[in-house]
Amino acid sequence: MTVKSVFVVGSGLMGGGIAQVCAQAGMNVCITDKSEEALKKSLDNISWSVGKFAEKGKISEDKDTVMGRIQTVSDMNPAKDADLVIEAVFENLELKQQIFSELDSVCDADTLMASNTSAIPITELAAMTSRPEKVMGIHFFSPVPMMMAVEVVKGLSTTDDTAEAGRRFVEAIGKEPIMVNRDVAGFVINRINFPSTIEAMNLVEQGVATCEDIDKGLRLGSGRRMGIFETGDMVGLDVTYGAMMACYQETGDPRFYPPLLLRRKVKAGHLGRKTGKGWYEYNPDGSRKQ
Ligand SMILES: NC(=O)c1ccc[n+]([C@@H]2O[C@H](COP(=O)([O-])OP(=O)(O)OC[C@H]3O[C@@H](n4cnc5c(N)ncnc54)[C@H](O)[C@@H]3O)[C@@H](O)[C@H]2O)c1
């Protein structure tokens, strides 16, 4: 199936980015959120970001044309007209299961379903539907408009045809698919990155080096565009914590256990950019405090 229309559930950091890249690729997008405020904020963010892409000549269409493909709605019913639905709500198993069950009752039998979960097994979400063979993980990286890799994850029942449709969708939005053949916590990229992320946090906790110096070292010495802590503040410390915990619980491997400093910061509500404080501190306009 060629995906021409996408329904996105959850208009936060990831859902908004997903809606944007789909609209930029010419797809019709419908996006919903339980919070009207989140939907409004998301549209503003998308509009700003599409404007930047247009200004820099990175897209051939003007902002209004792209924005004209995005519609916001307050319920799930319009999902019935979509070729693909992508769920991007909070990382909570019960919430995601409830959304998949609701989407299943609304959507056409042919509609493909995907979750952007960082760590919840796709199989457990697919089991809530009458079409587990059509459910997959489509895992984007933040910031979605900039990051090229997207993991396409097969659950236990996902068919090859569904994974192939996922691959073609990712290519159609101009990104690079990373095919993940088994539904393991953390998938592939996070699974590789987490041990070094944890080591960086341990080094800060032990007073060996500061977040600033580690990030600088990673940018200048490892060719990364952003350091571990800069990325961590954008992703959200709670999101990283949840994904590490899922890897730890599934594997029993202590290499994935979230370090003390991360656990404390999450408990204290220092979740990164979204709360104004995480590994770094931020001004209300989003700039970093020096
Ligand atoms: N933040 C990242 O860098 C990142 C990267 C990859 C994957 N993910 C995953 O993507 C998902 C979303 O993460 P995020 O960072 O965008 O979160 P977020 O907190 O920015 O946004 C979540 C949105 O879901 C909405 N929501 C909650 N319950 C809802 C419901 N019942 N119906 C509709 N909307 C609802 C919230 O109002 C909110 O706007 C999570 O599963 C997360 O693990 C996040």
Short mmCIF file of C-alpha atoms and ligand atoms in Angstrom, two decimals:
data_model
loop_
_atom_site.label_atom_id
_atom_site.label_comp_id
_atom_site.label_asym_id
_atom_site.label_seq_id
_atom_site.Cartn_x
_atom_site.Cartn_y
_atom_site.Cartn_z
CA MET A 1 0.00 0.00 0.00
CA THR A 2 1.24 3.50 -0.83
CA VAL A 3 0.62 5.79 2.12
CA LYS A 4 -1.09 9.03 1.06
CA SER A 5 -2.85 9.97 4.30
CA VAL A 6 -1.62 9.72 7.87
CA PHE A 7 -3.45 10.07 11.18
CA VAL A 8 -1.22 11.01 14.14
CA VAL A 9 -2.33 10.53 17.76
CA GLY A 10 -0.48 12.80 20.19
CA SER A 11 0.77 16.23 19.14
CA GLY A 12 3.77 16.55 21.47
CA LEU A 13 7.42 16.82 20.49
CA MET A 14 7.34 13.66 18.35
CA GLY A 15 3.77 13.70 17.01
CA GLY A 16 4.18 17.27 15.79
CA GLY A 17 7.47 16.42 14.07
CA ILE A 18 5.95 13.34 12.45
CA ALA A 19 2.98 15.37 11.17
CA GLN A 20 5.40 17.95 9.75
CA VAL A 21 7.62 15.53 7.81
CA CYS A 22 4.58 13.72 6.38
CA ALA A 23 3.01 17.01 5.21
CA GLN A 24 6.34 18.15 3.74
CA ALA A 25 6.37 14.89 1.76
CA GLY A 26 2.96 15.71 0.24
CA MET A 27 0.81 13.49 2.47
CA ASN A 28 -2.47 14.61 3.99
CA VAL A 29 -2.16 14.61 7.76
CA CYS A 30 -4.72 14.64 10.51
CA ILE A 31 -3.48 15.07 14.05
CA THR A 32 -5.32 14.69 17.35
CA ASP A 33 -4.48 15.22 21.02
CA LYS A 34 -6.47 15.03 24.22
CA SER A 35 -5.22 18.55 24.98
CA GLU A 36 -6.44 21.41 22.79
CA GLU A 37 -3.57 23.52 24.05
CA ALA A 38 -1.03 20.89 22.94
CA LEU A 39 -2.62 20.81 19.48
CA LYS A 40 -2.43 24.57 19.16
CA LYS A 41 1.16 24.70 20.37
CA SER A 42 2.08 21.91 18.00
CA LEU A 43 0.61 23.71 14.98
CA ASP A 44 2.56 26.85 15.94
CA ASN A 45 5.80 24.84 16.23
CA ILE A 46 5.21 23.05 12.93
CA SER A 47 4.43 26.33 11.18
CA TRP A 48 7.62 27.92 12.55
CA SER A 49 9.74 24.92 11.55
CA VAL A 50 8.23 24.58 8.04
CA GLY A 51 8.85 28.32 7.60
CA LYS A 52 12.54 27.80 8.43
CA PHE A 53 12.80 24.89 5.98
CA ALA A 54 11.18 27.02 3.25
CA GLU A 55 13.39 30.04 4.05
CA LYS A 56 16.55 27.94 3.77
CA GLY A 57 15.37 26.38 0.50
CA LYS A 58 15.30 22.90 2.02
CA ILE A 59 11.76 22.32 0.73
CA SER A 60 10.43 23.36 -2.67
CA GLU A 61 6.94 24.38 -1.53
CA ASP A 62 5.89 27.42 0.49
CA LYS A 63 4.80 27.23 4.10
CA ASP A 64 1.07 27.68 3.41
CA THR A 65 0.98 24.80 0.93
CA VAL A 66 2.57 22.43 3.45
CA MET A 67 0.45 23.69 6.37
CA GLY A 68 -2.66 23.32 4.19
CA ARG A 69 -2.19 19.53 4.33
CA ILE A 70 -2.39 19.41 8.13
CA GLN A 71 -5.71 19.27 9.89
CA THR A 72 -6.26 19.08 13.65
CA VAL A 73 -9.19 17.12 15.07
CA SER A 74 -10.50 16.45 18.57
CA ASP A 75 -11.43 12.76 18.21
CA MET A 76 -10.26 9.50 16.61
CA ASN A 77 -13.07 9.08 14.05
CA PRO A 78 -11.20 10.66 11.11
CA ALA A 79 -8.62 7.85 11.49
CA LYS A 80 -10.99 5.72 9.42
CA ASP A 81 -9.89 7.60 6.28
CA ALA A 82 -6.15 7.18 6.88
CA ASP A 83 -3.81 4.72 5.16
CA LEU A 84 -1.51 4.75 8.19
CA VAL A 85 -2.06 5.76 11.82
CA ILE A 86 0.91 6.60 14.02
CA GLU A 87 0.53 6.73 17.78
CA ALA A 88 2.84 9.13 19.66
CA VAL A 89 1.23 9.65 23.09
CA PHE A 90 2.97 9.46 26.47
CA GLU A 91 5.14 6.37 27.05
CA ASN A 92 2.58 4.44 29.10
CA LEU A 93 1.54 0.88 28.27
CA GLU A 94 -2.11 1.09 29.42
CA LEU A 95 -2.66 4.41 27.63
CA LYS A 96 -1.13 3.13 24.39
CA GLN A 97 -3.11 -0.13 24.60
CA GLN A 98 -6.33 1.83 25.04
CA ILE A 99 -5.49 4.01 22.01
CA PHE A 100 -4.74 0.95 19.83
CA SER A 101 -8.00 -0.67 20.86
CA GLU A 102 -9.94 2.50 20.04
CA LEU A 103 -8.16 2.99 16.71
CA ASP A 104 -8.88 -0.63 15.78
CA SER A 105 -12.60 -0.09 16.26
CA VAL A 106 -12.56 3.03 14.06
CA CYS A 107 -10.12 2.13 11.27
CA ASP A 108 -10.66 0.29 8.04
CA ALA A 109 -9.47 -3.34 7.97
CA ASP A 110 -6.63 -2.31 5.61
CA THR A 111 -5.30 0.58 7.69
CA LEU A 112 -1.71 0.13 8.81
CA MET A 113 -0.96 0.97 12.45
CA ALA A 114 2.30 2.06 14.03
CA SER A 115 3.61 3.19 17.39
CA ASN A 116 6.49 5.59 17.92
CA THR A 117 7.17 4.02 21.32
CA SER A 118 10.79 4.06 22.49
CA ALA A 119 10.62 0.81 24.40
CA ILE A 120 7.15 -0.72 24.81
CA PRO A 121 6.96 -4.06 22.94
CA ILE A 122 5.04 -3.62 19.67
CA THR A 123 3.58 -7.09 20.19
CA GLU A 124 1.76 -5.91 23.34
CA LEU A 125 0.13 -3.04 21.42
CA ALA A 126 -0.68 -5.18 18.39
CA ALA A 127 -2.44 -7.69 20.66
CA MET A 128 -5.08 -5.02 21.42
CA THR A 129 -6.19 -5.03 17.79
CA SER A 130 -7.92 -7.45 15.45
CA ARG A 131 -5.06 -6.94 12.94
CA PRO A 132 -1.77 -7.61 14.73
CA GLU A 133 -0.19 -8.46 11.36
CA LYS A 134 -0.70 -4.83 10.28
CA VAL A 135 0.87 -3.26 13.38
CA MET A 136 4.54 -2.21 13.54
CA GLY A 137 6.90 0.16 15.28
CA ILE A 138 7.91 3.27 13.36
CA HIS A 139 10.46 4.82 15.70
CA PHE A 140 11.59 8.35 14.86
CA PHE A 141 14.46 10.22 16.49
CA SER A 142 14.31 13.73 17.88
CA PRO A 143 14.24 16.34 16.38
CA VAL A 144 12.13 14.51 13.80
CA PRO A 145 12.50 17.05 10.95
CA MET A 146 16.32 16.83 11.21
CA MET A 147 17.11 13.22 12.08
CA MET A 148 17.33 10.93 9.06
CA ALA A 149 17.12 7.48 10.67
CA VAL A 150 13.77 5.83 11.41
CA GLU A 151 13.55 2.31 12.83
CA VAL A 152 10.86 0.06 11.35
CA VAL A 153 10.17 -2.62 13.95
CA LYS A 154 8.46 -5.98 13.46
CA GLY A 155 6.35 -7.32 16.32
CA LEU A 156 5.79 -11.06 16.67
CA SER A 157 2.84 -11.03 14.24
CA THR A 158 3.88 -8.21 11.89
CA THR A 159 3.99 -9.56 8.34
CA ASP A 160 6.78 -8.91 5.85
CA ASP A 161 4.27 -6.94 3.73
CA THR A 162 3.56 -4.60 6.64
CA ALA A 163 7.26 -4.06 7.37
CA GLU A 164 7.84 -3.44 3.67
CA ALA A 165 5.02 -0.86 3.64
CA GLY A 166 6.71 0.74 6.67
CA ARG A 167 10.03 0.85 4.81
CA ARG A 168 8.42 2.47 1.76
CA PHE A 169 6.63 5.03 3.95
CA VAL A 170 9.93 6.01 5.62
CA GLU A 171 11.59 6.37 2.22
CA ALA A 172 8.63 8.39 0.92
CA ILE A 173 9.12 10.97 3.68
CA GLY A 174 12.79 11.28 2.69
CA LYS A 175 14.25 9.37 5.63
CA GLU A 176 16.40 6.23 5.91
CA PRO A 177 14.72 3.07 7.23
CA ILE A 178 16.61 0.91 9.74
CA MET A 179 14.85 -2.46 9.67
CA VAL A 180 14.51 -4.11 13.09
CA ASN A 181 13.51 -7.74 12.63
CA ARG A 182 12.68 -8.57 16.24
CA ASP A 183 10.73 -6.69 18.86
CA VAL A 184 13.41 -6.16 21.53
CA ALA A 185 13.31 -3.34 24.11
CA GLY A 186 15.25 -0.28 22.95
CA PHE A 187 15.24 -1.65 19.38
CA VAL A 188 18.69 -1.17 17.82
CA ILE A 189 19.99 2.41 18.07
CA ASN A 190 19.04 3.06 21.71
CA ARG A 191 20.24 -0.39 22.66
CA ILE A 192 23.69 0.52 21.31
CA ASN A 193 23.68 4.10 22.66
CA PHE A 194 22.39 3.50 26.21
CA PRO A 195 25.57 1.99 27.74
CA SER A 196 27.64 5.04 26.64
CA THR A 197 24.89 7.44 27.77
CA ILE A 198 24.88 5.74 31.18
CA GLU A 199 28.68 5.92 31.37
CA ALA A 200 28.56 9.67 30.62
CA MET A 201 26.02 10.18 33.45
CA ASN A 202 28.18 8.14 35.83
CA LEU A 203 31.21 10.29 34.98
CA VAL A 204 29.22 13.44 35.83
CA GLU A 205 27.93 11.86 39.05
CA GLN A 206 31.48 10.90 40.08
CA GLY A 207 32.70 14.46 39.41
CA VAL A 208 35.11 13.30 36.72
CA ALA A 209 33.86 15.83 34.14
CA THR A 210 31.00 18.29 33.66
CA CYS A 211 28.06 17.89 31.27
CA GLU A 212 29.43 20.85 29.28
CA ASP A 213 32.87 19.29 28.83
CA ILE A 214 31.54 15.84 27.98
CA ASP A 215 29.18 17.33 25.37
CA LYS A 216 31.97 19.50 23.96
CA GLY A 217 34.25 16.47 23.77
CA LEU A 218 31.62 14.42 21.97
CA ARG A 219 30.96 17.21 19.47
CA LEU A 220 34.60 17.97 18.79
CA GLY A 221 36.11 14.54 19.30
CA SER A 222 33.43 12.13 18.12
CA GLY A 223 31.84 14.11 15.30
CA ARG A 224 28.43 14.31 16.97
CA ARG A 225 26.25 17.33 16.20
CA MET A 226 24.95 17.36 19.77
CA GLY A 227 26.36 15.96 22.99
CA ILE A 228 24.65 13.30 25.11
CA PHE A 229 23.31 15.82 27.65
CA GLU A 230 22.11 18.36 25.05
CA THR A 231 20.23 15.57 23.28
CA GLY A 232 18.98 14.21 26.62
CA ASP A 233 17.41 17.55 27.54
CA MET A 234 15.57 17.67 24.23
CA VAL A 235 14.36 14.06 24.39
CA GLY A 236 13.22 14.42 28.03
CA LEU A 237 14.94 12.76 31.01
CA ASP A 238 11.71 10.89 31.83
CA VAL A 239 11.60 9.43 28.30
CA THR A 240 15.23 8.27 28.53
CA TYR A 241 14.64 6.86 32.02
CA GLY A 242 11.56 4.91 30.86
CA ALA A 243 13.36 3.47 27.85
CA MET A 244 16.45 2.46 29.88
CA MET A 245 14.24 0.85 32.53
CA ALA A 246 12.38 -1.14 29.85
CA CYS A 247 15.71 -2.40 28.46
CA TYR A 248 16.88 -3.31 31.95
CA GLN A 249 13.65 -5.08 32.87
CA GLU A 250 13.57 -7.08 29.64
CA THR A 251 17.24 -8.12 29.62
CA GLY A 252 18.11 -8.15 33.33
CA ASP A 253 21.40 -6.63 32.17
CA PRO A 254 22.72 -4.06 34.71
CA ARG A 255 24.43 -2.17 31.86
CA PHE A 256 20.97 -0.67 31.12
CA TYR A 257 20.01 0.31 34.70
CA PRO A 258 19.35 4.10 34.89
CA PRO A 259 22.07 5.78 37.02
CA LEU A 260 21.28 7.42 40.35
CA LEU A 261 21.66 10.99 39.05
CA LEU A 262 19.12 10.37 36.28
CA ARG A 263 16.69 8.71 38.71
CA ARG A 264 16.94 11.65 41.13
CA LYS A 265 16.50 14.27 38.42
CA VAL A 266 13.38 12.53 37.11
CA LYS A 267 11.94 12.35 40.66
CA ALA A 268 12.71 16.07 41.13
CA GLY A 269 10.86 16.94 37.90
CA HIS A 270 14.02 18.12 36.14
CA LEU A 271 12.97 16.62 32.83
CA GLY A 272 14.92 18.77 30.37
CA ARG A 273 13.83 21.56 28.04
CA LYS A 274 10.13 20.93 28.68
CA THR A 275 10.50 21.83 32.39
CA GLY A 276 13.24 24.46 31.94
CA LYS A 277 15.77 22.33 33.79
CA GLY A 278 17.44 18.98 33.20
CA TRP A 279 21.14 18.50 32.59
CA TYR A 280 21.23 22.24 31.78
CA GLU A 281 18.96 25.16 32.69
CA TYR A 282 16.88 27.15 30.18
CA ASN A 283 15.36 30.63 29.95
CA PRO A 284 11.64 30.98 29.13
CA ASP A 285 12.55 31.68 25.47
CA GLY A 286 14.29 28.27 25.25
CA SER A 287 17.86 29.63 25.21
CA ARG A 288 20.34 27.97 27.56
CA LYS A 289 21.29 29.75 30.78
CA GLN A 290 25.02 30.35 30.89
N1 LIG B 1 11.10 12.53 23.07
C1 LIG B 1 11.85 11.79 22.24
O1 LIG B 1 12.97 12.16 21.87
C2 LIG B 1 11.33 10.49 21.71
C3 LIG B 1 12.08 9.81 20.73
C4 LIG B 1 11.56 8.64 20.18
C5 LIG B 1 10.35 8.15 20.62
N2 LIG B 1 9.65 8.82 21.60
C6 LIG B 1 8.36 8.29 22.01
O2 LIG B 1 7.33 9.05 21.38
C7 LIG B 1 6.17 9.09 22.23
C8 LIG B 1 5.78 10.54 22.47
O3 LIG B 1 6.86 11.20 23.08
P1 LIG B 1 6.94 12.82 23.11
O4 LIG B 1 8.32 13.13 23.55
O5 LIG B 1 6.39 13.38 21.86
O6 LIG B 1 5.91 13.12 24.31
P2 LIG B 1 5.17 14.48 24.65
O7 LIG B 1 4.93 14.46 26.11
O8 LIG B 1 5.87 15.64 24.04
O9 LIG B 1 3.75 14.34 23.88
C9 LIG B 1 2.78 13.37 24.18
C10 LIG B 1 1.43 13.93 23.74
O10 LIG B 1 0.45 12.89 23.89
C11 LIG B 1 -0.76 13.53 24.24
N3 LIG B 1 -1.69 12.54 24.79
C12 LIG B 1 -1.64 11.93 25.99
N4 LIG B 1 -2.72 11.12 26.14
C13 LIG B 1 -3.44 11.22 24.99
C14 LIG B 1 -4.66 10.63 24.52
N5 LIG B 1 -5.34 9.79 25.30
N6 LIG B 1 -5.11 10.96 23.29
C15 LIG B 1 -4.41 11.85 22.52
N7 LIG B 1 -3.28 12.45 22.92
C16 LIG B 1 -2.78 12.13 24.13
C17 LIG B 1 -0.32 14.56 25.25
O11 LIG B 1 -1.32 15.56 25.46
C18 LIG B 1 0.95 15.11 24.61
O12 LIG B 1 0.68 16.24 23.80
C19 LIG B 1 6.54 8.30 23.49
O13 LIG B 1 6.11 6.99 23.34
C20 LIG B 1 8.06 8.38 23.51
O14 LIG B 1 8.65 7.30 24.19
C21 LIG B 1 10.11 9.99 22.13
#
